[in-house]
mmCIF file of C-alpha atoms in Angstrom:
data_model
loop_
_atom_site.group_PDB
_atom_site.id
_atom_site.type_symbol
_atom_site.label_atom_id
_atom_site.label_comp_id
_atom_site.label_asym_id
_atom_site.label_seq_id
_atom_site.Cartn_x
_atom_site.Cartn_y
_atom_site.Cartn_z
ATOM 1 C CA UNK A 19 6.629 -28.854 -9.947
ATOM 2 C CA UNK A 20 4.577 -27.472 -7.025
ATOM 3 C CA UNK A 21 7.258 -24.898 -6.252
ATOM 4 C CA UNK A 22 7.996 -23.790 -9.816
ATOM 5 C CA UNK A 23 4.523 -23.678 -11.355
ATOM 6 C CA UNK A 24 3.084 -20.831 -9.218
ATOM 7 C CA UNK A 25 6.105 -18.577 -9.811
ATOM 8 C CA UNK A 26 6.298 -19.160 -13.574
ATOM 9 C CA UNK A 27 2.539 -18.937 -14.096
ATOM 10 C CA UNK A 28 2.230 -15.827 -11.957
ATOM 11 C CA UNK A 29 4.955 -14.130 -13.993
ATOM 12 C CA UNK A 30 3.133 -15.065 -17.192
ATOM 13 C CA UNK A 31 -0.205 -13.841 -15.846
ATOM 14 C CA UNK A 32 1.428 -10.497 -15.000
ATOM 15 C CA UNK A 33 1.974 -9.615 -18.674
ATOM 16 C CA UNK A 34 -1.546 -8.292 -19.212
ATOM 17 C CA UNK A 35 -1.958 -5.972 -16.201
ATOM 18 C CA UNK A 36 1.698 -4.932 -16.235
ATOM 19 C CA UNK A 37 1.421 -3.790 -19.850
ATOM 20 C CA UNK A 38 -1.725 -1.807 -19.134
ATOM 21 C CA UNK A 39 -0.437 0.577 -16.519
ATOM 22 C CA UNK A 40 3.344 0.785 -16.967
ATOM 23 C CA UNK A 41 2.940 3.731 -19.417
ATOM 24 C CA UNK A 42 0.668 5.738 -17.070
ATOM 25 C CA UNK A 43 3.453 7.938 -15.613
ATOM 26 C CA UNK A 44 4.604 8.741 -19.164
ATOM 27 C CA UNK A 45 1.224 10.118 -20.292
ATOM 28 C CA UNK A 46 2.227 13.803 -19.906
ATOM 29 C CA UNK A 47 5.422 13.255 -21.938
ATOM 30 C CA UNK A 48 3.598 11.189 -24.548
ATOM 31 C CA UNK A 49 0.898 13.830 -24.798
ATOM 32 C CA UNK A 50 3.551 16.485 -25.460
ATOM 33 C CA UNK A 51 5.696 14.474 -27.884
ATOM 34 C CA UNK A 52 2.780 13.074 -29.882
ATOM 35 C CA UNK A 53 0.898 16.391 -29.819
ATOM 36 C CA UNK A 54 -2.428 14.896 -28.703
ATOM 37 C CA UNK A 55 -5.000 15.642 -26.021
ATOM 38 C CA UNK A 56 -5.577 13.708 -22.811
ATOM 39 C CA UNK A 57 -8.758 12.063 -24.128
ATOM 40 C CA UNK A 58 -6.937 10.882 -27.255
ATOM 41 C CA UNK A 59 -4.136 9.440 -25.161
ATOM 42 C CA UNK A 60 -6.669 7.385 -23.207
ATOM 43 C CA UNK A 61 -6.943 5.338 -26.418
ATOM 44 C CA UNK A 62 -3.530 3.865 -25.529
ATOM 45 C CA UNK A 63 -5.371 1.996 -22.768
ATOM 46 C CA UNK A 64 -8.628 1.243 -24.575
ATOM 47 C CA UNK A 65 -6.930 0.033 -27.812
ATOM 48 C CA UNK A 66 -4.878 -2.443 -25.790
ATOM 49 C CA UNK A 67 -7.902 -3.667 -23.819
ATOM 50 C CA UNK A 68 -10.191 -3.955 -26.835
ATOM 51 C CA UNK A 69 -7.605 -5.997 -28.748
ATOM 52 C CA UNK A 70 -6.899 -8.143 -25.693
ATOM 53 C CA UNK A 71 -10.620 -8.835 -25.318
ATOM 54 C CA UNK A 72 -11.106 -9.627 -29.020
ATOM 55 C CA UNK A 73 -8.262 -12.160 -29.132
ATOM 56 C CA UNK A 74 -8.929 -13.609 -25.699
ATOM 57 C CA UNK A 75 -11.716 -15.794 -27.088
ATOM 58 C CA UNK A 76 -9.171 -17.663 -29.232
ATOM 59 C CA UNK A 77 -6.134 -18.125 -26.983
ATOM 60 C CA UNK A 78 -7.811 -20.705 -24.745
ATOM 61 C CA UNK A 79 -9.389 -22.828 -27.513
ATOM 62 C CA UNK A 80 -6.093 -22.759 -29.419
ATOM 63 C CA UNK A 81 -4.336 -24.100 -26.331
ATOM 64 C CA UNK A 82 -7.008 -26.831 -26.022
ATOM 65 C CA UNK A 83 -6.075 -27.918 -29.564
ATOM 66 C CA UNK A 84 -2.327 -27.201 -29.803
ATOM 67 C CA UNK A 85 -1.138 -27.423 -26.208
ATOM 68 C CA UNK A 86 -0.379 -24.722 -23.650
ATOM 69 C CA UNK A 87 3.318 -24.089 -24.363
ATOM 70 C CA UNK A 88 3.145 -23.392 -28.138
ATOM 71 C CA UNK A 89 0.395 -20.796 -27.709
ATOM 72 C CA UNK A 90 2.249 -19.023 -24.905
ATOM 73 C CA UNK A 91 5.581 -18.990 -26.765
ATOM 74 C CA UNK A 92 4.171 -17.615 -30.029
ATOM 75 C CA UNK A 93 2.182 -15.001 -28.148
ATOM 76 C CA UNK A 94 5.223 -13.838 -26.206
ATOM 77 C CA UNK A 95 7.236 -13.542 -29.426
ATOM 78 C CA UNK A 96 4.555 -11.358 -31.027
ATOM 79 C CA UNK A 97 4.283 -9.338 -27.821
ATOM 80 C CA UNK A 98 8.011 -8.578 -27.963
ATOM 81 C CA UNK A 99 7.818 -7.416 -31.594
ATOM 82 C CA UNK A 100 4.774 -5.254 -30.841
ATOM 83 C CA UNK A 101 6.561 -3.667 -27.897
ATOM 84 C CA UNK A 102 9.476 -2.653 -30.108
ATOM 85 C CA UNK A 103 6.961 -1.152 -32.538
ATOM 86 C CA UNK A 104 5.446 0.920 -29.734
ATOM 87 C CA UNK A 105 8.904 2.171 -28.768
ATOM 88 C CA UNK A 106 9.695 3.482 -32.252
ATOM 89 C CA UNK A 107 6.198 4.772 -33.103
ATOM 90 C CA UNK A 108 6.453 8.329 -34.562
ATOM 91 C CA UNK A 109 2.803 9.271 -33.985
ATOM 92 C CA UNK A 110 -0.302 8.271 -32.058
ATOM 93 C CA UNK A 111 -1.846 6.280 -34.920
ATOM 94 C CA UNK A 112 1.230 4.050 -35.247
ATOM 95 C CA UNK A 113 1.464 3.695 -31.482
ATOM 96 C CA UNK A 114 -2.156 2.553 -31.311
ATOM 97 C CA UNK A 115 -1.590 -0.075 -34.024
ATOM 98 C CA UNK A 116 1.299 -1.664 -32.132
ATOM 99 C CA UNK A 117 -0.473 -1.176 -28.811
ATOM 100 C CA UNK A 118 -3.391 -3.165 -30.217
ATOM 101 C CA UNK A 119 -0.924 -5.849 -31.367
ATOM 102 C CA UNK A 120 0.387 -5.961 -27.814
ATOM 103 C CA UNK A 121 -3.142 -6.572 -26.612
ATOM 104 C CA UNK A 122 -3.781 -9.266 -29.212
ATOM 105 C CA UNK A 123 -0.728 -11.216 -28.084
ATOM 106 C CA UNK A 124 -0.613 -10.648 -24.314
ATOM 107 C CA UNK A 125 -3.495 -13.014 -23.629
ATOM 108 C CA UNK A 126 -1.494 -16.018 -24.769
ATOM 109 C CA UNK A 127 0.502 -15.758 -21.564
ATOM 110 C CA UNK A 128 -2.073 -14.196 -19.245
ATOM 111 C CA UNK A 129 -5.072 -16.384 -20.106
ATOM 112 C CA UNK A 130 -3.541 -19.742 -21.010
ATOM 113 C CA UNK A 131 -1.246 -19.802 -17.981
ATOM 114 C CA UNK A 132 -4.252 -19.978 -15.646
ATOM 115 C CA UNK A 133 -5.490 -23.224 -17.169
ATOM 116 C CA UNK A 134 -2.266 -25.025 -16.305
ATOM 117 C CA UNK A 135 -2.962 -25.211 -12.563
ATOM 118 C CA UNK A 136 -6.319 -26.898 -13.129
ATOM 119 C CA UNK A 137 -4.677 -29.211 -15.691
ATOM 120 C CA UNK A 138 -2.449 -30.599 -12.977
ATOM 121 C CA UNK A 139 -4.074 -30.068 -9.563
ATOM 122 C CA UNK A 140 -7.481 -30.679 -7.950
ATOM 123 C CA UNK A 141 -9.427 -29.554 -4.896
ATOM 124 C CA UNK A 142 -7.741 -27.621 -2.077
ATOM 125 C CA UNK A 143 -4.318 -27.857 -3.736
ATOM 126 C CA UNK A 144 -5.664 -26.158 -6.857
ATOM 127 C CA UNK A 145 -7.203 -23.412 -4.707
ATOM 128 C CA UNK A 146 -3.950 -22.907 -2.802
ATOM 129 C CA UNK A 147 -1.881 -22.642 -5.972
ATOM 130 C CA UNK A 148 -4.402 -20.379 -7.709
ATOM 131 C CA UNK A 149 -4.325 -18.076 -4.697
ATOM 132 C CA UNK A 150 -0.502 -18.035 -4.742
ATOM 133 C CA UNK A 151 -0.574 -17.094 -8.404
ATOM 134 C CA UNK A 152 -3.055 -14.337 -7.574
ATOM 135 C CA UNK A 153 -0.760 -13.002 -4.846
ATOM 136 C CA UNK A 154 2.172 -12.702 -7.250
ATOM 137 C CA UNK A 155 -0.123 -11.583 -10.077
ATOM 138 C CA UNK A 156 -1.338 -8.787 -7.844
ATOM 139 C CA UNK A 157 2.112 -7.248 -7.729
ATOM 140 C CA UNK A 158 1.972 -6.284 -11.416
ATOM 141 C CA UNK A 159 -0.498 -3.364 -11.241
ATOM 142 C CA UNK A 160 1.334 -2.010 -8.200
ATOM 143 C CA UNK A 161 4.858 -2.102 -9.603
ATOM 144 C CA UNK A 162 3.885 -1.237 -13.188
ATOM 145 C CA UNK A 163 3.477 2.521 -12.701
ATOM 146 C CA UNK A 164 6.388 2.568 -10.260
ATOM 147 C CA UNK A 165 8.715 0.948 -12.792
ATOM 148 C CA UNK A 166 7.329 3.232 -15.489
ATOM 149 C CA UNK A 167 8.129 6.273 -13.366
ATOM 150 C CA UNK A 168 11.641 5.005 -12.600
ATOM 151 C CA UNK A 169 12.349 4.353 -16.276
ATOM 152 C CA UNK A 170 11.381 7.949 -17.035
ATOM 153 C CA UNK A 171 14.162 9.066 -14.727
ATOM 154 C CA UNK A 172 16.779 7.454 -16.980
ATOM 155 C CA UNK A 173 15.209 7.851 -20.428
ATOM 156 C CA UNK A 174 12.227 8.959 -22.492
ATOM 157 C CA UNK A 175 8.858 7.188 -22.663
ATOM 158 C CA UNK A 176 9.881 4.722 -25.463
ATOM 159 C CA UNK A 177 12.146 3.068 -22.890
ATOM 160 C CA UNK A 178 9.019 1.727 -21.181
ATOM 161 C CA UNK A 179 8.100 -0.271 -24.280
ATOM 162 C CA UNK A 180 11.674 -1.476 -24.692
ATOM 163 C CA UNK A 181 11.303 -2.829 -21.182
ATOM 164 C CA UNK A 182 8.109 -4.622 -22.308
ATOM 165 C CA UNK A 183 10.040 -6.273 -25.138
ATOM 166 C CA UNK A 184 12.736 -7.462 -22.743
ATOM 167 C CA UNK A 185 10.050 -8.832 -20.439
ATOM 168 C CA UNK A 186 8.628 -10.877 -23.309
ATOM 169 C CA UNK A 187 12.034 -12.404 -24.053
ATOM 170 C CA UNK A 188 12.643 -13.326 -20.407
ATOM 171 C CA UNK A 189 9.212 -14.914 -19.992
ATOM 172 C CA UNK A 190 9.610 -16.941 -23.183
ATOM 173 C CA UNK A 191 12.880 -18.289 -21.816
ATOM 174 C CA UNK A 192 11.144 -19.229 -18.548
ATOM 175 C CA UNK A 193 8.468 -21.148 -20.446
ATOM 176 C CA UNK A 194 11.083 -23.059 -22.460
ATOM 177 C CA UNK A 195 13.248 -23.918 -19.474
ATOM 178 C CA UNK A 196 10.834 -24.348 -16.573
ATOM 179 C CA UNK A 197 7.265 -24.970 -17.705
ATOM 180 C CA UNK A 198 6.288 -28.458 -18.911
ATOM 181 C CA UNK A 199 3.427 -29.114 -21.326
ATOM 182 C CA UNK A 200 0.375 -29.898 -19.162
ATOM 183 C CA UNK A 201 -2.136 -30.623 -21.925
ATOM 184 C CA UNK A 202 -0.997 -33.861 -23.656
ATOM 185 C CA UNK A 203 -2.010 -34.773 -27.195
ATOM 186 C CA UNK A 204 -4.556 -37.380 -26.149
ATOM 187 C CA UNK A 205 -6.574 -34.722 -24.285
ATOM 188 C CA UNK A 206 -6.560 -32.148 -27.083
ATOM 189 C CA UNK A 207 -9.546 -31.191 -29.223
ATOM 190 C CA UNK A 208 -9.463 -30.896 -33.035
ATOM 191 C CA UNK A 209 -8.230 -27.590 -34.440
ATOM 192 C CA UNK A 210 -11.219 -26.818 -36.618
ATOM 193 C CA UNK A 211 -13.256 -23.630 -36.801
ATOM 194 C CA UNK A 212 -16.439 -25.519 -36.055
ATOM 195 C CA UNK A 213 -14.962 -27.131 -32.942
ATOM 196 C CA UNK A 214 -13.499 -23.863 -31.676
ATOM 197 C CA UNK A 215 -16.723 -21.914 -32.180
ATOM 198 C CA UNK A 216 -18.828 -24.824 -30.954
ATOM 199 C CA UNK A 217 -16.761 -25.097 -27.772
ATOM 200 C CA UNK A 218 -17.146 -21.392 -27.045
ATOM 201 C CA UNK A 219 -20.896 -21.559 -27.672
ATOM 202 C CA UNK A 220 -21.176 -24.634 -25.457
ATOM 203 C CA UNK A 221 -19.465 -22.781 -22.615
ATOM 204 C CA UNK A 222 -21.313 -19.512 -23.179
ATOM 205 C CA UNK A 223 -24.743 -21.151 -23.220
ATOM 206 C CA UNK A 224 -24.392 -22.579 -19.701
ATOM 207 C CA UNK A 225 -26.185 -20.271 -17.290
ATOM 208 C CA UNK A 226 -23.939 -21.285 -14.396
ATOM 209 C CA UNK A 227 -20.873 -20.139 -16.294
ATOM 210 C CA UNK A 228 -22.511 -16.811 -17.140
ATOM 211 C CA UNK A 229 -23.394 -16.123 -13.501
ATOM 212 C CA UNK A 230 -19.899 -16.965 -12.264
ATOM 213 C CA UNK A 231 -18.167 -15.084 -15.088
ATOM 214 C CA UNK A 232 -20.181 -11.900 -14.603
ATOM 215 C CA UNK A 233 -19.792 -12.039 -10.843
ATOM 216 C CA UNK A 234 -16.007 -12.207 -11.313
ATOM 217 C CA UNK A 235 -15.953 -9.515 -14.005
ATOM 218 C CA UNK A 236 -18.153 -7.024 -12.167
ATOM 219 C CA UNK A 237 -16.404 -7.269 -8.798
ATOM 220 C CA UNK A 238 -12.981 -6.971 -10.384
ATOM 221 C CA UNK A 239 -14.399 -4.254 -12.651
ATOM 222 C CA UNK A 240 -14.913 -2.048 -9.609
ATOM 223 C CA UNK A 241 -11.195 -2.309 -8.922
ATOM 224 C CA UNK A 242 -10.259 -1.922 -12.575
ATOM 225 C CA UNK A 243 -12.241 1.317 -12.713
ATOM 226 C CA UNK A 244 -9.407 2.863 -10.710
ATOM 227 C CA UNK A 245 -6.692 0.980 -12.617
ATOM 228 C CA UNK A 246 -7.952 2.018 -16.047
ATOM 229 C CA UNK A 247 -8.566 5.553 -14.837
ATOM 230 C CA UNK A 248 -5.387 5.835 -12.773
ATOM 231 C CA UNK A 249 -3.941 8.656 -14.865
ATOM 232 C CA UNK A 250 -7.102 10.694 -14.201
ATOM 233 C CA UNK A 251 -7.705 9.653 -10.591
ATOM 234 C CA UNK A 252 -4.132 10.123 -9.358
ATOM 235 C CA UNK A 253 -3.198 13.266 -11.285
ATOM 236 C CA UNK A 254 -6.471 15.124 -11.842
ATOM 237 C CA UNK A 255 -8.623 14.071 -8.881
ATOM 238 C CA UNK A 256 -5.982 13.622 -6.176
ATOM 239 C CA UNK A 257 -3.564 16.223 -7.574
ATOM 240 C CA UNK A 258 -0.499 13.961 -7.351
ATOM 241 C CA UNK A 259 2.508 13.684 -9.715
ATOM 242 C CA UNK A 260 3.988 11.143 -12.135
ATOM 243 C CA UNK A 261 5.918 9.347 -9.387
ATOM 244 C CA UNK A 262 2.918 9.106 -7.058
ATOM 245 C CA UNK A 263 0.934 6.287 -8.678
ATOM 246 C CA UNK A 264 2.186 3.969 -5.941
ATOM 247 C CA UNK A 265 -0.086 5.802 -3.515
ATOM 248 C CA UNK A 266 -3.035 4.272 -5.343
ATOM 249 C CA UNK A 267 -1.612 0.928 -6.435
ATOM 250 C CA UNK A 268 0.362 -0.204 -3.397
ATOM 251 C CA UNK A 269 -2.546 -0.200 -0.892
ATOM 252 C CA UNK A 270 -5.004 -1.524 -3.480
ATOM 253 C CA UNK A 271 -2.820 -4.399 -4.676
ATOM 254 C CA UNK A 272 -1.500 -5.063 -1.191
ATOM 255 C CA UNK A 273 -5.086 -5.592 -0.029
ATOM 256 C CA UNK A 274 -5.808 -7.871 -2.982
ATOM 257 C CA UNK A 275 -2.714 -9.924 -2.229
ATOM 258 C CA UNK A 276 -3.832 -10.238 1.392
ATOM 259 C CA UNK A 277 -7.223 -11.455 0.209
ATOM 260 C CA UNK A 278 -5.580 -14.015 -2.082
ATOM 261 C CA UNK A 279 -3.422 -15.203 0.823
ATOM 262 C CA UNK A 280 -6.557 -15.635 2.943
ATOM 263 C CA UNK A 281 -8.111 -17.606 0.089
ATOM 264 C CA UNK A 282 -5.132 -19.976 0.053
ATOM 265 C CA UNK A 283 -5.193 -20.418 3.816
ATOM 266 C CA UNK A 284 -8.927 -21.176 3.677
ATOM 267 C CA UNK A 285 -8.480 -24.008 1.150
ATOM 268 C CA UNK A 286 -9.821 -27.240 2.623
ATOM 269 C CA UNK A 287 -11.048 -25.441 5.762
ATOM 270 C CA UNK A 288 -14.216 -23.756 4.538
ATOM 271 C CA UNK A 289 -16.298 -24.292 1.423
ATOM 272 C CA UNK A 290 -15.824 -22.264 -1.717
ATOM 273 C CA UNK A 291 -19.361 -20.972 -1.370
ATOM 274 C CA UNK A 292 -18.816 -19.517 2.078
ATOM 275 C CA UNK A 293 -15.437 -18.028 1.141
ATOM 276 C CA UNK A 294 -16.814 -16.292 -1.953
ATOM 277 C CA UNK A 295 -19.880 -15.064 -0.054
ATOM 278 C CA UNK A 296 -17.713 -13.507 2.649
ATOM 279 C CA UNK A 297 -15.427 -11.953 0.036
ATOM 280 C CA UNK A 298 -18.386 -10.462 -1.841
ATOM 281 C CA UNK A 299 -19.738 -8.954 1.380
ATOM 282 C CA UNK A 300 -16.360 -7.422 2.206
ATOM 283 C CA UNK A 301 -16.076 -5.951 -1.293
ATOM 284 C CA UNK A 302 -19.560 -4.447 -1.019
ATOM 285 C CA UNK A 303 -18.682 -2.947 2.363
ATOM 286 C CA UNK A 304 -15.631 -1.416 0.701
ATOM 287 C CA UNK A 305 -17.832 0.122 -1.979
ATOM 288 C CA UNK A 306 -20.097 1.668 0.643
ATOM 289 C CA UNK A 307 -17.047 2.973 2.525
ATOM 290 C CA UNK A 308 -15.661 4.559 -0.645
ATOM 291 C CA UNK A 309 -18.927 6.419 -1.264
ATOM 292 C CA UNK A 310 -19.147 7.651 2.341
ATOM 293 C CA UNK A 311 -15.554 8.909 2.290
ATOM 294 C CA UNK A 312 -16.010 10.532 -1.131
ATOM 295 C CA UNK A 313 -18.964 12.496 0.236
ATOM 296 C CA UNK A 314 -16.818 14.108 2.975
ATOM 297 C CA UNK A 315 -14.227 16.925 2.885
ATOM 298 C CA UNK A 316 -11.396 14.319 2.953
ATOM 299 C CA UNK A 317 -12.539 12.788 -0.342
ATOM 300 C CA UNK A 318 -9.249 13.590 -2.093
ATOM 301 C CA UNK A 319 -6.958 13.319 0.913
ATOM 302 C CA UNK A 320 -4.647 10.336 1.220
ATOM 303 C CA UNK A 321 -4.879 7.731 2.626
ATOM 304 C CA UNK A 322 -8.650 8.209 3.055
ATOM 305 C CA UNK A 323 -9.260 8.412 -0.689
ATOM 306 C CA UNK A 324 -8.143 4.796 -1.203
ATOM 307 C CA UNK A 325 -9.492 3.138 1.952
ATOM 308 C CA UNK A 326 -12.751 1.974 0.379
ATOM 309 C CA UNK A 327 -10.967 0.795 -2.769
ATOM 310 C CA UNK A 328 -8.515 -1.217 -0.670
ATOM 311 C CA UNK A 329 -11.385 -2.996 1.089
ATOM 312 C CA UNK A 330 -12.943 -3.777 -2.306
ATOM 313 C CA UNK A 331 -9.586 -5.230 -3.383
ATOM 314 C CA UNK A 332 -9.429 -7.337 -0.199
ATOM 315 C CA UNK A 333 -12.798 -8.895 -0.986
ATOM 316 C CA UNK A 334 -11.831 -9.351 -4.619
ATOM 317 C CA UNK A 335 -8.655 -11.178 -3.634
ATOM 318 C CA UNK A 336 -10.709 -13.601 -1.538
ATOM 319 C CA UNK A 337 -13.194 -14.362 -4.307
ATOM 320 C CA UNK A 338 -11.199 -14.190 -7.551
ATOM 321 C CA UNK A 339 -9.104 -17.418 -7.358
ATOM 322 C CA UNK A 340 -12.039 -19.552 -6.207
ATOM 323 C CA UNK A 341 -14.487 -18.168 -8.758
ATOM 324 C CA UNK A 342 -12.005 -18.980 -11.511
ATOM 325 C CA UNK A 343 -11.692 -22.583 -10.307
ATOM 326 C CA UNK A 344 -15.470 -22.922 -10.122
ATOM 327 C CA UNK A 345 -15.717 -21.736 -13.731
ATOM 328 C CA UNK A 346 -12.996 -24.147 -14.876
ATOM 329 C CA UNK A 347 -14.839 -27.014 -13.223
ATOM 330 C CA UNK A 348 -17.953 -26.248 -15.264
ATOM 331 C CA UNK A 349 -16.191 -27.722 -18.332
ATOM 332 C CA UNK A 350 -13.140 -29.877 -17.455
ATOM 333 C CA UNK A 351 -12.651 -30.806 -21.114
ATOM 334 C CA UNK A 352 -12.792 -27.180 -22.317
ATOM 335 C CA UNK A 353 -10.741 -25.316 -19.735
ATOM 336 C CA UNK A 354 -9.029 -23.140 -22.308
ATOM 337 C CA UNK A 355 -12.380 -22.088 -23.763
ATOM 338 C CA UNK A 356 -13.728 -21.350 -20.273
ATOM 339 C CA UNK A 357 -10.782 -19.145 -19.416
ATOM 340 C CA UNK A 358 -10.918 -17.391 -22.777
ATOM 341 C CA UNK A 359 -14.618 -16.603 -22.673
ATOM 342 C CA UNK A 360 -14.567 -15.447 -19.049
ATOM 343 C CA UNK A 361 -11.563 -13.244 -19.800
ATOM 344 C CA UNK A 362 -13.330 -11.854 -22.868
ATOM 345 C CA UNK A 363 -16.362 -10.820 -20.819
ATOM 346 C CA UNK A 364 -14.172 -9.201 -18.156
ATOM 347 C CA UNK A 365 -11.972 -7.420 -20.672
ATOM 348 C CA UNK A 366 -14.962 -6.210 -22.667
ATOM 349 C CA UNK A 367 -16.373 -4.696 -19.494
ATOM 350 C CA UNK A 368 -12.990 -3.164 -18.651
ATOM 351 C CA UNK A 369 -12.571 -1.712 -22.138
ATOM 352 C CA UNK A 370 -16.010 -0.090 -21.988
ATOM 353 C CA UNK A 371 -15.157 1.221 -18.531
ATOM 354 C CA UNK A 372 -11.870 2.738 -19.688
ATOM 355 C CA UNK A 373 -13.157 4.375 -22.859
ATOM 356 C CA UNK A 374 -16.750 5.300 -21.951
ATOM 357 C CA UNK A 375 -17.225 5.315 -18.177
ATOM 358 C CA UNK A 376 -13.994 6.827 -16.807
ATOM 359 C CA UNK A 377 -14.231 10.041 -18.885
ATOM 360 C CA UNK A 378 -17.783 10.559 -17.566
ATOM 361 C CA UNK A 379 -17.354 9.735 -13.861
ATOM 362 C CA UNK A 380 -13.681 10.657 -13.561
ATOM 363 C CA UNK A 381 -14.194 14.296 -12.647
ATOM 364 C CA UNK A 382 -14.547 13.526 -8.925
ATOM 365 C CA UNK A 383 -13.777 10.971 -6.245
ATOM 366 C CA UNK A 384 -17.514 10.561 -5.667
ATOM 367 C CA UNK A 385 -18.047 9.615 -9.330
ATOM 368 C CA UNK A 386 -15.421 6.885 -9.060
ATOM 369 C CA UNK A 387 -16.827 5.624 -5.748
ATOM 370 C CA UNK A 388 -20.493 5.450 -6.792
ATOM 371 C CA UNK A 389 -19.610 3.612 -10.003
ATOM 372 C CA UNK A 390 -17.454 1.125 -8.089
ATOM 373 C CA UNK A 391 -20.297 0.460 -5.646
ATOM 374 C CA UNK A 392 -22.725 -0.219 -8.518
ATOM 375 C CA UNK A 393 -20.278 -2.698 -10.085
ATOM 376 C CA UNK A 394 -19.621 -4.527 -6.810
ATOM 377 C CA UNK A 395 -23.327 -4.674 -6.015
ATOM 378 C CA UNK A 396 -24.115 -6.142 -9.436
ATOM 379 C CA UNK A 397 -21.376 -8.753 -9.027
ATOM 380 C CA UNK A 398 -22.673 -9.743 -5.607
ATOM 381 C CA UNK A 399 -26.186 -10.124 -7.021
ATOM 382 C CA UNK A 400 -24.864 -12.496 -9.711
ATOM 383 C CA UNK A 401 -23.193 -14.619 -7.027
ATOM 384 C CA UNK A 402 -26.314 -14.632 -4.824
ATOM 385 C CA UNK A 403 -28.363 -15.706 -7.855
ATOM 386 C CA UNK A 404 -25.917 -18.536 -8.527
ATOM 387 C CA UNK A 405 -26.104 -19.716 -4.912
ATOM 388 C CA UNK A 406 -29.903 -19.585 -4.872
ATOM 389 C CA UNK A 407 -30.189 -21.685 -8.034
ATOM 390 C CA UNK A 408 -27.565 -24.084 -6.697
ATOM 391 C CA UNK A 409 -29.646 -24.588 -3.548
ATOM 392 C CA UNK A 410 -32.740 -25.193 -5.652
ATOM 393 C CA UNK A 411 -30.997 -27.729 -7.873
ATOM 394 C CA UNK A 412 -29.593 -29.507 -4.834
ATOM 395 C CA UNK A 413 -33.016 -29.631 -3.185
ATOM 396 C CA UNK A 414 -34.687 -31.195 -6.216
ATOM 397 C CA UNK A 415 -31.711 -33.385 -7.167
ATOM 398 C CA UNK A 416 -31.323 -31.518 -10.446
ATOM 399 C CA UNK A 417 -27.624 -30.605 -10.323
ATOM 400 C CA UNK A 418 -25.790 -31.271 -13.627
ATOM 401 C CA UNK A 419 -24.465 -34.810 -13.803
ATOM 402 C CA UNK A 420 -20.940 -35.219 -12.482
ATOM 403 C CA UNK A 421 -20.888 -31.899 -10.647
ATOM 404 C CA UNK A 422 -21.868 -30.777 -7.197
ATOM 405 C CA UNK A 423 -23.674 -27.437 -6.859
ATOM 406 C CA UNK A 424 -21.737 -24.385 -5.742
ATOM 407 C CA UNK A 425 -19.678 -25.559 -2.753
ATOM 408 C CA UNK A 426 -17.370 -27.741 -4.846
ATOM 409 C CA UNK A 427 -14.005 -27.102 -3.206
#
């Protein structure tokens, strides 16, 4: 179980990010074949993210009521059908419809899979396994554009979405064969609209959850700024080609994987609070570095252009697994709802970033860097606020019953 769960869950959690950026190298071909402008084609990203965010609030509560496996299997089946629809789409409007359907279904694997670890494991073991999942999960954004570029060497852009469909079939088979049901019937909640909505409201009303969720979303949002705007940053800002996306993604994701590895090694050795605080500080230092580099003549020269981003990703890798566990421990009986609502907030931020922020700041490396620094700084402030209130509650003996303050793990 310990050996299989991280691999299977990491593969499932890869569906979301992998589906976002695999088509990036095909944007010039898609723009030509669909006869649309670059700004219109950016909707291929934002439609997926908006749909993912909208449905993300339901995947977790559904898994709390029906079990983890059924939700993941149905979602993967729909994802496969939607991918085929994208492959045969004759125009942009049809492509966007099926791309949105991809987004609606991808969360069943990406979101629900993360609850399984906390269903089964506690304490340092949960942190170690969550960090291992994050390491493997981090590969997806790096290999997505690379695989997309390689597929373009043997076929046209619809082949990328055929590959998505095949991925859905393979992952469904892995769930059936290797992943047990970790949420037994006696622990499930009723499948009623009132219970689903009530559970989400219960989670969303807790201030501690909001602080942790926004800290996670904002710090990762600084990294996603470059992921969602990769087609602009790599091609327009850096002047690279369709096979050069690896120059952005490999160092960024490599740094995030290193941070996740550090997080796993730190489990049981230092508190969650100290680990997250150090990670936040490293990410902020990366944001400052990115701005300083972007203000120099080497702003668009590699590798300097991605040094600051890589440091942000290192800090994010150290904080992300632990922050997720801290959120899940806010509501042990509503883990699916916790994961859904936190994912919704992050995806909503990412969708706004992709559709509204990237087109505005994406004209220069400095625009990307300043925006990333603002996001990281805001995330660090949310974490500092959470720590300060945790200290206050601890001092007055006012921590919520059954939970320690921040340094839980």
